[in-house]
Amino acid sequence: MTPRPLARYALRVASLAAALGLWQLLTGLDVDLWLHFSQFPTVTDVAGAFAERLTGTDYWTDLTDSLTRILTGFALAAVLGVATGVLVARSRLAEDLLGPVLEVIRPIPAIALVPVAILLFPSNEQGIVFITCTAAFFPVLVSTRHAVRALTPAWEEAVRTLGGGRLRILGSVVLPGALPGIFGGLSVGIGVSWICVISAEMISGQYGVGYRTWQDYTVVNYPGVFVGMVTIGVLGWVTSTAVEVLGRRLTRWLPRTSYTPGGRPRTPVPRVAAPVGVRAGSDPENQAEAQHQGHDDTEQEARDEHLV
Amino acid sequence: MSTSSEAVETAAPSAAPAREGERGTRLTLRAAVLGRPGAPVLHDVGLDVAPGEILAVVGPSGCGKSTLLRTLAGLLSPLAGAAEQDGRPLTGPSADRALVFQEDALLPWRTLRGNVKLPLAISGVPRPERRARAESWLGRVGLSAQAGQLPHRVSGGQRQRAQLARALADSPRVVLMDEPFGALDAQTRSGMQDLLVEVLRGTGATVVFVTHDVDEALFLGDRVALLSAGRVAAVRDVPRPRDRGALDDPARVTLRRAVLSSLGT
């Protein structure tokens, strides 16, 4: 049986609640086996600290600062990554010119670019955006490049023989066709962006969730550290869900398999093959179709449906 | 292969084309070597496709049928010799020469209507007119009810009809078809052949139809060109009228036998 949506949400909430319960249990009982939970703040400690933070102004400043940084960096990375990926995949000259440089920079962890950012940019703010952008840039670039190279050649040939030029092919074939792959890269990119924006803030930020979390650590305010961590987790979850949802909306044309994990196929309508030439009167789909067609084509249509 | 004596290369078709169009156009290949650079597939190709004619091209798999078609479409350049339209060399693809593919060449993120509107958008037809013209073409191929569907939601036969509508929507003077019904079952296929004849009537388009099915070639073609061993082995006139019932007509049976033997099958 496929669980109802409501049941699935309940399950998800229960999973979170169970994790929190376990945390509370281990810390509340001061479990000190091989792992030490006695110094660990309890869920209630953290909740108390959280409530306190929410009423102050600093928390919201941290939040908006971090969000501004990540959204700026990520948006830049999305645009640059897609543009570079398309360019490298479509032009041999671009591949030869940019390829080696990109491949050498790619393995460097973005957070290792902090010294570079400090040297290059006049303000901390720009440095953090730079690091965030670099982090998300490569996953987007690589997936775009792969997606563009894997496009079905017939799509492009079709548009060319319909008179389409380079721009038309870019807009009508390359970008929409590569979109599923691009969104794969964006999903990875937003995750890496969070890691890097938080790390960069810890090193060089003023305000920001990462900065605050590190500050709390230096003054041994452990509940505060956990408030920061929870905030990062929730923000990361929300932003990557937003990317996923947007991606699914824009690629709704993708053929879906009838397989649903752990459940039955979505449409349990029996599709019995009718004998050729016999009007399949009992099949509601064909009836609807027959009504639409309304002329001699109907029979052919019904056959098409069943045989192909 | 003792067929070279039968070759009527570059000769104009003796049977008058059924659909004489004043807007017709002529395709010519002269002593052409076709293929990808460094990998020629067809040698010494001489073909002349008259305005409004349907030339069916038959041959076994891998004999260069698609290469021939891609050259006429302008996607490939001849490695030697000449490929011309009305005496002018072909330079790249053009909206005047539409290509219908065997495989799915519809853009999967566009509805059938969206796909048919595409050539109209490319040629700058005003937006409101695009929709009306696309709908009219979808109606002619019997897809009015499926206009808003995505390609993967309809059957293979319906996808090929949509491809046909898209190819014809902007009134090209040449329609090149690369085994368009090759992946369809027998019943759907013969229905599509009838539809094709009906839809082409009155367009005056010059058609090159590639297939590996001899009967399909004899049914659709005004002439049939046989490709074999990297050459055009022969070009044969097909007696008219176009009639499926004429399959057991003695002249037709003889022609069919001759075609099959030319192909070495």
XYZ file of C-alpha atoms in Angstrom:
573
model
C 0.000 0.000 0.000
C 1.196 3.480 -0.828
C 1.052 5.606 2.316
C -1.143 8.698 2.120
C 0.689 12.050 1.924
C -0.511 12.905 5.437
C 0.879 9.649 6.773
C 4.190 10.339 5.098
C 4.416 13.796 6.709
C 3.568 12.272 10.072
C 6.381 9.784 9.545
C 8.837 12.562 8.766
C 7.846 14.568 11.832
C 8.112 11.427 13.948
C 11.624 10.814 12.608
C 12.737 14.302 13.673
C 11.013 13.943 17.037
C 12.730 10.606 17.645
C 16.149 12.147 16.916
C 15.430 14.987 19.345
C 14.130 12.503 21.922
C 17.294 10.443 21.707
C 19.390 13.600 22.090
C 17.384 14.676 25.134
C 17.641 11.190 26.629
C 21.407 10.886 26.205
C 22.163 14.403 27.485
C 19.487 14.491 30.187
C 20.761 11.235 31.712
C 24.386 12.427 31.377
C 25.357 9.248 29.575
C 29.154 8.868 29.767
C 30.176 5.669 28.128
C 32.723 5.791 25.333
C 31.028 8.974 24.073
C 30.629 11.766 26.626
C 27.244 13.417 26.785
C 27.559 14.997 30.213
C 28.954 18.295 28.911
C 26.553 18.270 26.004
C 23.674 20.790 26.184
C 20.259 19.168 26.394
C 17.480 19.833 23.920
C 15.755 22.024 26.474
C 18.950 24.048 27.041
C 19.222 24.636 23.335
C 15.530 25.436 22.992
C 15.833 27.979 25.807
C 18.853 29.604 24.191
C 17.041 29.585 20.839
C 13.975 31.337 22.272
C 16.232 33.950 23.828
C 18.064 34.529 20.550
C 14.860 34.845 18.560
C 13.798 37.837 20.622
C 17.099 39.686 20.082
C 18.038 41.624 16.926
C 21.478 40.056 16.370
C 19.978 36.716 15.404
C 17.984 38.225 12.569
C 20.934 40.304 11.396
C 23.039 37.115 11.330
C 20.354 35.323 9.404
C 19.832 37.980 6.742
C 23.588 38.512 6.388
C 24.230 34.828 5.785
C 21.268 34.534 3.424
C 22.335 37.586 1.428
C 25.861 36.198 1.091
C 24.795 32.740 0.027
C 22.075 33.876 -2.351
C 24.411 36.368 -4.038
C 27.218 33.836 -4.327
C 24.935 31.061 -5.453
C 23.125 33.168 -8.050
C 26.466 34.285 -9.490
C 27.688 30.691 -9.515
C 24.524 29.486 -11.248
C 24.800 32.051 -14.018
C 28.568 31.713 -14.465
C 28.524 27.923 -14.115
C 25.792 27.405 -16.688
C 27.342 29.912 -19.096
C 30.843 28.441 -18.787
C 29.534 24.879 -18.937
C 27.611 25.547 -22.136
C 30.575 27.393 -23.639
C 33.072 24.648 -22.837
C 30.717 21.923 -24.066
C 29.817 23.671 -27.309
C 33.069 25.310 -28.376
C 36.334 23.513 -28.887
C 38.233 26.799 -28.629
C 36.625 27.563 -25.261
C 37.404 24.060 -24.089
C 41.068 24.436 -25.014
C 41.348 27.932 -23.545
C 39.378 27.467 -20.321
C 39.556 23.726 -19.741
C 43.068 23.436 -18.276
C 42.701 26.490 -16.004
C 39.365 25.272 -14.683
C 40.632 21.746 -14.100
C 43.599 23.031 -12.078
C 41.438 25.285 -9.904
C 38.637 22.744 -9.462
C 40.319 20.433 -6.909
C 41.200 23.344 -4.584
C 38.680 23.450 -1.734
C 36.902 26.795 -1.908
C 37.637 27.464 1.765
C 41.359 27.232 0.990
C 40.840 30.323 -1.154
C 40.424 32.526 1.948
C 43.935 34.010 1.552
C 43.212 34.676 -2.111
C 39.930 36.349 -1.201
C 41.662 38.525 1.396
C 44.297 39.596 -1.119
C 41.846 40.213 -3.943
C 38.842 41.892 -2.404
C 38.702 45.185 -0.554
C 35.948 44.006 1.805
C 35.293 40.856 3.814
C 31.791 40.754 2.439
C 32.943 40.394 -1.154
C 35.507 37.795 -0.117
C 32.831 35.610 1.455
C 30.598 35.910 -1.609
C 33.601 35.007 -3.766
C 34.283 31.862 -1.776
C 30.615 30.840 -1.788
C 30.406 31.432 -5.499
C 33.558 29.448 -6.254
C 32.247 26.537 -4.201
C 28.963 26.292 -6.097
C 30.488 27.167 -9.467
C 32.237 23.872 -10.132
C 29.377 21.448 -9.499
C 27.157 23.614 -11.721
C 29.832 23.848 -14.407
C 30.558 20.127 -14.475
C 26.906 19.028 -14.588
C 26.059 21.599 -17.244
C 28.971 20.455 -19.360
C 27.915 16.819 -19.107
C 24.250 17.586 -19.732
C 24.987 19.669 -22.823
C 27.277 17.005 -24.268
C 24.653 14.322 -23.675
C 21.880 16.125 -25.573
C 20.084 14.016 -28.187
C 21.668 15.045 -31.525
C 18.338 14.752 -33.369
C 16.901 17.675 -31.356
C 19.553 20.004 -32.663
C 19.439 18.650 -36.207
C 15.664 19.052 -36.221
C 15.889 22.700 -35.221
C 18.680 23.336 -37.729
C 16.637 21.870 -40.572
C 13.720 24.051 -39.489
C 15.967 27.033 -40.129
C 17.087 27.680 -36.546
C 20.397 29.481 -36.015
C 22.866 29.313 -33.117
C 20.833 31.477 -30.758
C 17.669 29.520 -31.467
C 19.479 26.243 -30.827
C 20.864 27.632 -27.571
C 17.478 28.877 -26.374
C 15.228 26.139 -27.730
C 17.404 23.041 -27.480
C 20.569 23.371 -25.404
C 19.276 25.185 -22.322
C 15.906 23.422 -21.933
C 17.436 20.054 -22.818
C 20.263 20.427 -20.320
C 17.991 21.703 -17.545
C 17.584 18.365 -15.715
C 21.374 18.023 -15.525
C 21.846 21.674 -14.610
C 19.502 21.290 -11.674
C 21.467 18.277 -10.505
C 24.476 20.587 -10.306
C 22.515 23.377 -8.627
C 21.324 20.977 -5.924
C 24.869 19.917 -5.142
C 26.014 23.539 -5.455
C 23.616 24.976 -2.884
C 24.798 22.388 -0.353
C 28.472 23.160 -0.932
C 27.651 26.879 -0.791
C 26.331 26.554 2.760
C 29.409 24.692 3.901
C 31.610 27.410 2.467
C 29.630 30.456 3.544
C 29.583 29.201 7.139
C 33.286 28.319 7.102
C 34.201 31.651 5.553
C 32.132 33.515 8.141
C 33.876 31.602 10.916
C 37.226 32.720 9.576
C 36.603 36.282 8.503
C 33.006 37.343 8.972
C 31.324 40.096 10.891
C 27.837 38.953 11.677
C 26.424 35.878 10.024
C 25.376 32.514 11.390
C 28.870 31.049 11.023
C 30.493 34.001 12.756
C 27.996 33.802 15.645
C 28.488 30.080 16.061
C 32.247 30.482 16.292
C 31.902 33.420 18.685
C 29.721 31.302 20.962
C 32.322 28.547 20.870
C 35.136 30.925 21.861
C 33.158 32.083 24.896
C 32.191 28.471 25.754
C 28.485 29.069 25.181
C 27.609 25.567 24.006
C 23.844 25.999 23.776
C 24.572 29.012 21.540
C 26.781 26.849 19.310
C 23.932 24.405 18.921
C 21.457 27.201 18.121
C 23.827 28.141 15.298
C 24.078 24.574 14.076
C 20.315 24.075 14.091
C 19.882 27.356 12.226
C 22.383 26.272 9.562
C 20.653 22.930 9.221
C 17.212 24.444 8.794
C 18.395 27.130 6.359
C 20.284 24.553 4.306
C 17.276 22.295 4.191
C 14.922 25.099 3.160
C 17.195 26.432 0.408
C 18.004 23.040 -1.094
C 14.302 22.121 -1.014
C 13.580 25.371 -2.857
C 16.125 24.432 -5.537
C 14.662 20.916 -5.804
C 11.097 22.175 -6.103
C 12.039 24.756 -8.720
C 13.938 22.093 -10.647
C 11.035 19.680 -10.586
C 8.688 22.425 -11.754
C 10.888 23.385 -14.678
C 11.512 19.804 -15.760
C 7.969 18.525 -15.464
C 8.200 17.374 -19.072
C 10.558 14.551 -18.103
C 8.907 11.182 -18.707
C 8.252 9.606 -15.341
C 8.521 5.895 -14.757
C 5.455 4.163 -13.434
C 7.552 2.815 -10.578
C 6.946 4.483 -7.237
C 9.347 3.390 -4.512
C 7.662 1.018 -2.092
C 4.285 1.404 -3.690
C 2.111 0.376 -6.567
C 1.947 2.135 -9.951
C 0.027 5.378 -9.765
C -2.732 4.509 -12.237
C -4.152 1.087 -11.620
C -6.316 1.372 -14.777
C -6.086 -1.995 -16.541
C -4.815 -1.580 -20.081
C -6.014 -4.663 -21.874
C -4.976 -4.887 -25.501
C -8.117 -4.903 -27.613
C -8.164 -7.066 -30.732
C -7.104 -5.107 -33.790
C -9.980 -3.475 -35.618
C -12.427 -3.943 -32.762
C -13.617 -0.709 -31.212
C -12.449 -0.734 -27.629
C -15.689 0.560 -26.213
C -15.034 -0.319 -22.606
C -11.813 1.655 -22.285
C -12.672 5.128 -20.991
C -9.496 6.622 -22.500
C -10.378 5.493 -25.967
C -13.948 6.591 -25.594
C -12.861 10.077 -24.692
C -10.461 10.063 -27.584
C -13.129 8.789 -29.971
C -15.405 11.627 -28.956
C -12.650 14.144 -29.619
C -11.806 12.693 -32.981
C -15.333 12.184 -34.191
C -14.521 10.944 -37.706
C -13.042 8.029 -39.648
C -9.691 8.465 -37.958
C -11.101 7.105 -34.731
C -10.460 3.470 -35.397
C -6.895 4.115 -36.463
C -6.438 6.180 -33.350
C -7.667 3.383 -31.094
C -5.270 1.003 -32.791
C -2.379 3.408 -32.352
C -3.027 3.566 -28.665
C -2.939 -0.155 -28.171
C -0.295 -1.296 -30.548
C 2.394 1.265 -30.089
C 25.229 -6.643 -58.967
C 24.509 -6.600 -62.684
C 22.295 -3.584 -62.511
C 24.362 -0.756 -63.923
C 22.654 -1.126 -67.299
C 19.336 -0.356 -65.657
C 20.544 2.834 -64.069
C 18.714 5.891 -65.322
C 20.905 8.281 -63.421
C 20.121 11.982 -63.582
C 17.444 11.343 -66.194
C 14.219 13.257 -65.627
C 11.356 11.030 -64.520
C 9.283 9.875 -67.453
C 6.126 9.544 -65.390
C 4.664 13.011 -64.969
C 4.590 13.936 -61.275
C 1.092 13.664 -59.886
C 1.324 16.938 -58.021
C 2.723 19.540 -60.354
C 3.398 22.594 -58.213
C 4.445 25.951 -59.607
C 6.392 26.490 -56.372
C 8.239 23.212 -56.850
C 11.953 22.881 -56.561
C 14.521 20.524 -58.026
C 17.220 18.665 -56.118
C 20.292 17.423 -57.919
C 23.303 15.383 -56.894
C 26.080 15.173 -59.482
C 28.982 12.733 -59.269
C 28.791 13.217 -55.552
C 30.814 11.406 -52.912
C 28.877 11.436 -49.652
C 29.815 10.696 -46.064
C 31.670 12.201 -43.160
C 35.142 13.614 -43.876
C 37.516 10.680 -44.163
C 34.680 8.164 -44.204
C 32.901 8.198 -47.573
C 29.828 5.985 -47.700
C 28.351 6.628 -51.143
C 30.321 7.115 -54.355
C 29.500 8.658 -57.698
C 25.924 9.533 -56.792
C 23.880 11.059 -59.590
C 20.267 11.829 -58.762
C 17.789 14.329 -60.041
C 14.592 14.824 -58.102
C 12.043 16.765 -60.131
C 9.755 19.437 -58.624
C 6.824 17.812 -56.865
C 8.178 14.316 -57.249
C 8.315 11.666 -54.533
C 11.579 9.791 -54.831
C 11.734 6.706 -52.641
C 15.224 5.535 -51.737
C 15.615 1.895 -50.730
C 18.599 -0.074 -49.625
C 19.790 -2.355 -46.853
C 20.792 -0.955 -43.463
C 24.058 0.949 -43.469
C 24.059 1.511 -47.227
C 24.170 5.293 -46.833
C 20.500 6.190 -47.091
C 20.673 8.519 -44.122
C 23.909 10.037 -45.383
C 22.208 10.836 -48.678
C 19.323 12.484 -46.867
C 21.529 14.452 -44.487
C 23.459 15.771 -47.456
C 20.257 16.914 -49.140
C 19.193 18.514 -45.847
C 22.468 20.414 -45.751
C 23.658 18.810 -42.510
C 26.560 17.209 -44.415
C 28.474 18.612 -47.381
C 29.363 16.366 -50.292
C 33.006 15.271 -50.109
C 33.242 15.616 -53.892
C 30.853 16.473 -56.697
C 27.849 18.730 -56.291
C 24.622 18.903 -54.303
C 22.269 21.523 -55.705
C 18.797 22.922 -55.314
C 17.519 24.509 -58.532
C 21.098 24.656 -59.792
C 22.491 26.460 -56.743
C 24.824 24.565 -54.395
C 23.367 23.686 -50.991
C 24.991 25.653 -48.201
C 23.897 24.329 -44.842
C 20.437 23.476 -43.560
C 17.462 25.637 -44.463
C 13.815 25.917 -43.472
C 13.025 25.270 -47.123
C 14.153 21.636 -46.724
C 12.450 19.964 -43.792
C 13.728 16.680 -42.377
C 11.554 14.058 -40.684
C 13.528 11.655 -38.525
C 12.967 8.033 -37.692
C 13.661 8.487 -34.005
C 12.017 10.970 -31.712
C 13.177 14.357 -32.824
C 10.307 16.212 -31.188
C 11.487 18.443 -28.360
C 10.211 16.524 -25.319
C 9.600 19.642 -23.199
C 7.234 21.135 -25.767
C 3.699 19.949 -26.327
C 2.827 18.639 -29.774
C 1.403 22.087 -30.513
C 4.562 23.731 -29.211
C 6.653 21.554 -31.500
C 4.558 22.391 -34.546
C 4.737 26.093 -33.673
C 8.529 25.994 -33.560
C 9.247 26.400 -37.310
C 6.679 29.202 -37.432
C 8.421 30.977 -34.570
C 11.770 30.550 -36.305
C 10.480 32.046 -39.542
C 8.959 34.982 -37.660
C 5.250 34.251 -38.092
C 3.324 36.560 -35.722
C 2.366 34.884 -32.452
C -1.450 34.700 -32.839
C -1.124 33.273 -36.338
C 1.333 30.628 -35.146
C -1.189 28.936 -32.965
C -3.884 28.909 -35.615
C -1.554 27.457 -38.224
C -0.187 24.851 -35.817
C -3.719 23.798 -34.867
C -4.693 23.512 -38.511
C -1.709 21.253 -39.260
C -2.360 19.124 -36.194
C -5.930 18.774 -37.432
C -4.737 17.612 -40.825
C -2.690 14.815 -39.284
C -5.523 13.907 -36.894
C -3.961 15.164 -33.672
C -6.349 17.954 -32.658
C -7.276 16.156 -29.463
C -3.619 15.599 -28.488
C -2.345 19.108 -29.302
C -1.661 19.920 -25.650
C 0.074 16.635 -24.828
C 3.785 16.178 -24.313
C 5.423 13.847 -26.858
C 6.068 11.023 -24.395
C 2.386 10.954 -23.469
C 1.251 9.923 -26.954
C 1.920 6.817 -29.060
C 4.813 6.366 -31.474
C 2.492 6.750 -34.446
C 1.130 9.987 -33.062
C 4.639 11.304 -32.480
C 5.503 10.650 -36.122
C 2.344 12.473 -37.211
C 3.386 15.408 -35.070
C 6.840 15.339 -36.676
C 5.182 15.388 -40.068
C 3.007 18.344 -39.075
C 6.061 20.177 -37.731
C 8.027 19.528 -40.914
C 5.204 20.792 -43.138
C 4.013 23.678 -40.958
C 6.196 26.329 -42.541
C 5.490 25.093 -46.108
C 8.946 23.846 -47.078
C 9.459 23.088 -50.742
C 11.426 19.946 -49.921
C 10.486 17.250 -47.412
C 13.193 14.727 -46.583
C 12.067 11.669 -44.670
C 14.476 9.284 -42.983
C 12.595 6.021 -42.411
C 9.874 7.974 -40.636
C 7.679 4.918 -40.120
C 10.511 2.470 -39.490
C 9.719 1.995 -35.824
C 5.971 1.535 -36.303
C 3.985 -1.668 -36.519
C 2.508 -2.781 -39.830
C -1.031 -1.447 -39.346
C 0.016 1.944 -38.047
C 2.585 2.123 -40.813
C 0.127 1.637 -43.678
C -2.204 4.157 -42.080
C 0.680 6.625 -41.930
C 1.522 6.024 -45.585
C -2.039 6.878 -46.604
C -1.941 9.931 -44.378
C 1.364 11.050 -45.879
C 0.031 10.836 -49.437
C -3.043 12.768 -48.405
C -1.164 15.449 -46.514
C 1.395 15.984 -49.274
C -1.307 16.406 -51.899
C -1.457 20.010 -52.975
C 1.715 21.100 -51.198
C 3.765 20.674 -54.371
C 6.681 19.631 -52.201
C 9.555 17.637 -53.599
C 9.924 14.569 -51.399
C 12.804 12.199 -50.804
C 11.608 9.266 -48.751
C 14.189 6.844 -47.391
C 13.096 3.370 -46.337
C 14.358 -0.191 -46.148
C 10.888 -1.490 -47.012
C 10.527 -2.172 -50.748
C 6.725 -2.249 -50.629
C 6.625 1.086 -48.868
C 8.940 2.508 -51.523
C 6.797 1.149 -54.375
C 3.625 2.482 -52.763
C 4.894 5.991 -52.053
C 7.462 6.674 -54.732
C 6.919 8.129 -58.173
C 10.357 6.656 -58.723
C 12.466 4.331 -56.635
C 16.214 4.700 -56.277
C 18.098 1.615 -55.174
C 21.232 1.990 -53.112
C 23.576 -0.932 -52.995
C 27.276 -1.415 -52.334
C 27.893 2.294 -51.839
C 26.316 3.396 -55.123
C 22.989 4.224 -56.658
C 22.398 0.868 -58.349
C 19.299 1.835 -60.310
C 16.428 4.292 -60.526
C 13.068 2.837 -61.557
C 9.770 4.456 -62.470
C 6.789 3.174 -60.544
C 3.531 2.741 -62.484
C 0.637 4.845 -61.217
C -2.069 5.245 -59.930
C -1.027 4.749 -56.348
C -3.139 1.849 -55.198
C -2.510 -0.572 -52.406
C -4.695 -3.145 -54.184
C -2.338 -3.096 -57.162
C 0.210 -5.192 -55.288
C -0.721 -8.272 -57.316
C -0.826 -6.348 -60.587
C 1.564 -8.256 -62.920
C 3.621 -5.180 -63.853
C 3.979 -4.332 -60.170
C 4.991 -7.877 -59.277
C 7.675 -7.837 -61.969
C 8.955 -4.465 -60.773
C 9.020 -5.622 -57.187
C 10.961 -8.726 -58.156
C 13.415 -6.651 -60.171
C 13.907 -4.226 -57.288
C 14.502 -7.012 -54.811
C 16.996 -8.715 -57.093
C 18.832 -5.403 -57.667
C 19.213 -5.131 -53.942
C 20.639 -8.612 -53.859
C 18.026 -9.997 -51.531
